[in-house]
mmCIF file of C-alpha atoms and ligand atoms in Angstrom:
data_model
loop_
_atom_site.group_PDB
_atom_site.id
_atom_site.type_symbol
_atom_site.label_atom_id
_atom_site.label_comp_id
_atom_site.label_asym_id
_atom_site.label_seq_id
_atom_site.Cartn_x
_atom_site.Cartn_y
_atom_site.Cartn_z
ATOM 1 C CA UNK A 1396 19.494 15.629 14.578
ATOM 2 C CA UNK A 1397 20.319 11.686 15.061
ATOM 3 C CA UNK A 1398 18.559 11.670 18.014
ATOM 4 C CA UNK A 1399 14.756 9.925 17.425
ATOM 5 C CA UNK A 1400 14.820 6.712 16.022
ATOM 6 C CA UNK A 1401 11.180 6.563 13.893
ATOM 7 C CA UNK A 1402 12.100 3.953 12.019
ATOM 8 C CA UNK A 1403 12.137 1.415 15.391
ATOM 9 C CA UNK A 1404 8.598 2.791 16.174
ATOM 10 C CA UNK A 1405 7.815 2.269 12.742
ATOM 11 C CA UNK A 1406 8.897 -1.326 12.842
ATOM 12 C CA UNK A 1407 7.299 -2.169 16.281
ATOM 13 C CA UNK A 1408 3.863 -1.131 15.022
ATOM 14 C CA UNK A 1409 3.944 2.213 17.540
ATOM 15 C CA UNK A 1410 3.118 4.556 14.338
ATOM 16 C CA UNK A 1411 1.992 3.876 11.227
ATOM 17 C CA UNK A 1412 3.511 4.068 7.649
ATOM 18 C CA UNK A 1413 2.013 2.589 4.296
ATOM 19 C CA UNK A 1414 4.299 -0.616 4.658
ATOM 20 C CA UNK A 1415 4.938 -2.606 1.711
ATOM 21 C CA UNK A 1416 7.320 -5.935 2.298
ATOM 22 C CA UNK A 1417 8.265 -7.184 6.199
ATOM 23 C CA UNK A 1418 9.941 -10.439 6.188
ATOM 24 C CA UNK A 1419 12.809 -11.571 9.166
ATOM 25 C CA UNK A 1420 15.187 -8.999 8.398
ATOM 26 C CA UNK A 1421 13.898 -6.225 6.935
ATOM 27 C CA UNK A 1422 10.747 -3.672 6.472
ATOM 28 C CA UNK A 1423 10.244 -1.513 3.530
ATOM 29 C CA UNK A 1424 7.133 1.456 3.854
ATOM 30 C CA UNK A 1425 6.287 4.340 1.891
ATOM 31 C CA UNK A 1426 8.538 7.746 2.395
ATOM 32 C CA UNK A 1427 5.745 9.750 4.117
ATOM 33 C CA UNK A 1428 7.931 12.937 1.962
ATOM 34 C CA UNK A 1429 8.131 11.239 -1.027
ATOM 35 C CA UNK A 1430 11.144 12.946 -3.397
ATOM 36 C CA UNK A 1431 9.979 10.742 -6.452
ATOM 37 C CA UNK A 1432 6.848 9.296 -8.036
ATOM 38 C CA UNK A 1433 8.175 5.942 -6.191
ATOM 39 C CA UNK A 1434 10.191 6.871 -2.753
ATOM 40 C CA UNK A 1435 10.430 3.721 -0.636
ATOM 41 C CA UNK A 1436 12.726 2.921 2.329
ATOM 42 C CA UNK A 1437 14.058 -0.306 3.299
ATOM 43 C CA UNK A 1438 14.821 -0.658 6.973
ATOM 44 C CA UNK A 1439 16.429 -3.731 8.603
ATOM 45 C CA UNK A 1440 15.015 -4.591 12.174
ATOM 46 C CA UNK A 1441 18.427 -4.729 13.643
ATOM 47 C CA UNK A 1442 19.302 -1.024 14.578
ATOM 48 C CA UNK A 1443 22.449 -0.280 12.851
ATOM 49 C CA UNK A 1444 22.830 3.675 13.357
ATOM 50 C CA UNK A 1445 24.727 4.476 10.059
ATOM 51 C CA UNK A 1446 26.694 2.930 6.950
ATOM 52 C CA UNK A 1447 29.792 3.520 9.092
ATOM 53 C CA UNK A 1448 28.755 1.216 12.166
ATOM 54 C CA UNK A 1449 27.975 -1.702 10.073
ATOM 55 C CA UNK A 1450 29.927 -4.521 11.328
ATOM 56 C CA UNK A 1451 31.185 -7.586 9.459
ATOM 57 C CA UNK A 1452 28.178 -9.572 10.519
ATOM 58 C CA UNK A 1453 25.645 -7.113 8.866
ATOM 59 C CA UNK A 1454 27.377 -8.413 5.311
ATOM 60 C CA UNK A 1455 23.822 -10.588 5.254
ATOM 61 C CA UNK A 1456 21.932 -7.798 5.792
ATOM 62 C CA UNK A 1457 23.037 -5.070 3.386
ATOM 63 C CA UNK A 1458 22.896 -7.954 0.488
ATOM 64 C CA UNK A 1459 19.416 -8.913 1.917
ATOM 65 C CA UNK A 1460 18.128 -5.042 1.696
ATOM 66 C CA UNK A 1461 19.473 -4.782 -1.977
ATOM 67 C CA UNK A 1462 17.774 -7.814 -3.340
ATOM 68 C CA UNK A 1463 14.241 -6.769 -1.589
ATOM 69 C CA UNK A 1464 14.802 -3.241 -3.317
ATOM 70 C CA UNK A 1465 15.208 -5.140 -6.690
ATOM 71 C CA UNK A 1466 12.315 -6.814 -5.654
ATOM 72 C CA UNK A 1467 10.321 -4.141 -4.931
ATOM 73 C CA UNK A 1468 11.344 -2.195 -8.093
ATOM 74 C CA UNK A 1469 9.951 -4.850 -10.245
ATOM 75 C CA UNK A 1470 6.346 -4.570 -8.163
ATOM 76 C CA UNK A 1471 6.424 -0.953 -8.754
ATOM 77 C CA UNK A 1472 6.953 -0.841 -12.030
ATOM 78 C CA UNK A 1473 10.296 0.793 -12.077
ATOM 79 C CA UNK A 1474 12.128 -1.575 -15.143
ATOM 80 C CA UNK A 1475 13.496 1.242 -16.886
ATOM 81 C CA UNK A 1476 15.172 2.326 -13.804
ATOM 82 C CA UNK A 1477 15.738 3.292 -10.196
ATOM 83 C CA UNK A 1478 18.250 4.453 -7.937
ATOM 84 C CA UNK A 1479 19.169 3.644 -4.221
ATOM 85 C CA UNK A 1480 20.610 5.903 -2.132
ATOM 86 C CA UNK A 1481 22.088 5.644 1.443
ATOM 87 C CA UNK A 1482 22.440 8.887 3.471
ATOM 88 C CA UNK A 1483 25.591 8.474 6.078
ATOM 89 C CA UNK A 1484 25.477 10.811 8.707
ATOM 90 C CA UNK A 1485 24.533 15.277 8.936
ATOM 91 C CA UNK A 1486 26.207 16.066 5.974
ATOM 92 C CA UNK A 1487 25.205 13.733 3.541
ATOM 93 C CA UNK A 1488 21.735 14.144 4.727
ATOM 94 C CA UNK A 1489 21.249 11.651 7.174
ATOM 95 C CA UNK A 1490 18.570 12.292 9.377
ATOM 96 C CA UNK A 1491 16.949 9.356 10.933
ATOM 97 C CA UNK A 1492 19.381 7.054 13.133
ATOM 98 C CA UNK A 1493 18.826 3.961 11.556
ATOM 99 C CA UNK A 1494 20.205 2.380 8.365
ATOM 100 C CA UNK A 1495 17.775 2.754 5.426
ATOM 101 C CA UNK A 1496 17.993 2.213 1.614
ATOM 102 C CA UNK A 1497 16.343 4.509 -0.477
ATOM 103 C CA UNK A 1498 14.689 3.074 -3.392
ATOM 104 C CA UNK A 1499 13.893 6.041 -5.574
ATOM 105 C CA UNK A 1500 12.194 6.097 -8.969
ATOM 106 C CA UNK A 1501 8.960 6.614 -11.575
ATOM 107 C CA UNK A 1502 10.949 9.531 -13.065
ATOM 108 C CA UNK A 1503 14.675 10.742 -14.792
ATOM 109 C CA UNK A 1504 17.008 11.135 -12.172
ATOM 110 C CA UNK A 1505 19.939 14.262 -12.910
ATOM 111 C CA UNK A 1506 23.731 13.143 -11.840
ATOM 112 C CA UNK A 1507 25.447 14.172 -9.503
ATOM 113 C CA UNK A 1508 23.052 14.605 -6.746
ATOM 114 C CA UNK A 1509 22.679 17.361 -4.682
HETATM 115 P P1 LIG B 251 17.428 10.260 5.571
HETATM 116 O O1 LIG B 251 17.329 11.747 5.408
HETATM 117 O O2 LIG B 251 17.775 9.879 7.001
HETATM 118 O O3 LIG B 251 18.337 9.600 4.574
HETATM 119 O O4 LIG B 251 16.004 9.702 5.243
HETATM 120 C C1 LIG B 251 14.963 9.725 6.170
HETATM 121 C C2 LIG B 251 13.678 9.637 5.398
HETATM 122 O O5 LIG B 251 12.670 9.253 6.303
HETATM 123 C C3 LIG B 251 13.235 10.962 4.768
HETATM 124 O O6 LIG B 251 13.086 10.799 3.374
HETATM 125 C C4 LIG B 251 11.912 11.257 5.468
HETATM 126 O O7 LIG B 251 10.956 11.840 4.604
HETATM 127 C C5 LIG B 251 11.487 9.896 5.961
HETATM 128 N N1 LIG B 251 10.679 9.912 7.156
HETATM 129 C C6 LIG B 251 10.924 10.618 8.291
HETATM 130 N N2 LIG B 251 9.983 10.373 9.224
HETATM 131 C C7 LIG B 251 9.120 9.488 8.653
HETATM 132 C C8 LIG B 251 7.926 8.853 9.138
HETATM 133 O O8 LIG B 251 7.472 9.046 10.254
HETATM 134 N N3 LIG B 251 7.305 8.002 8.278
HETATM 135 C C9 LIG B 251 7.789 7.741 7.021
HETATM 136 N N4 LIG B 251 7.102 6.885 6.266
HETATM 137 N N5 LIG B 251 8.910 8.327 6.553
HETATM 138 C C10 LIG B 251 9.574 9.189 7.357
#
C-alpha cells in the first residue's frame, strides 16, 4: 500500500505527469485518474509521508501548498468553487506515501464525502 513513492519520481523528472506550477517548495501536475473536471495535486519536494508526520518546521510548507492551490484555482477557472482534500493514511484513502493536496473542482461537489 504506502510502499512506492511516485510522487518523488514524479518530482525528479524519472516519469512524466502533465505538470502545471514547480517553484522551490512545491510541484503541482495533473491527477493521471482525474475524480473531477479539474483534479490537481500539489506535492512538496520535501518527502513528508503523511499529515501525521508533519513536523513543526513543515508549518511553511502546508501554508505554501494552500496558497499555490488558490493560485491554481484561479488559472483553472474554478471561482465558483473548489475543494482540497488531504488523504491521511489506508483508511482515509491514502495511497501514495507522500503528502499531497488535492485540488478538486469544475463541478458540484455532495457533502460528506465518501
Ligand atoms: P491518494 O489516494 O494518496 O490521496 O492520492 C493519490 C493520487 O495520485 C490518486 O488520485 C491517483 O490517481 C494519483 N496518482 C497515482 N499515481 C499517479 C501517477 O503516476 N501520476 C499522476 N499524475 N497521478 C498519480
Amino acid at each position: 500500500m504506502l510502499t512506492d513513492n511516485i510522487f518523488l519520481k514524479i518530482i525528479n523528472k524519472e516519469i512524466p505527469a502533465k505538470i502545471i506550477h514547480e517553484d522551490d517548495v512545491c510541484v503541482a501536475f495533473h491527477d493521471v485518474r482525474p475524480v473531477a473536471p479539474v483534479h490537481v495535486l500539489l506535492v512538496p519536494r520535501k518527502v513528508i509521508a503523511t499529515n501525521d508526520d508533519l513536523k513543526p518546521e513543515d508549518e511553511g510548507i502546508v501554508g505554501h501548498l494552500h496558497l499555490v492551490a488558490a493560485q491554481l484555482a484561479g488559472k483553472l477557472g474554478l471561482g465558483k468553487g473548489y475543494r482540497l482534500v488531504i488523504n491521511c493514511k489506508e483508511q482515509a484513502g491514502q495511497t501514495v506515501p507522500h503528502l499531497h493536496l488535492h485540488l478538486l473542482g469544475g463541478r458540484e461537489m455532495t457533502w460528506p464525502p465518501g
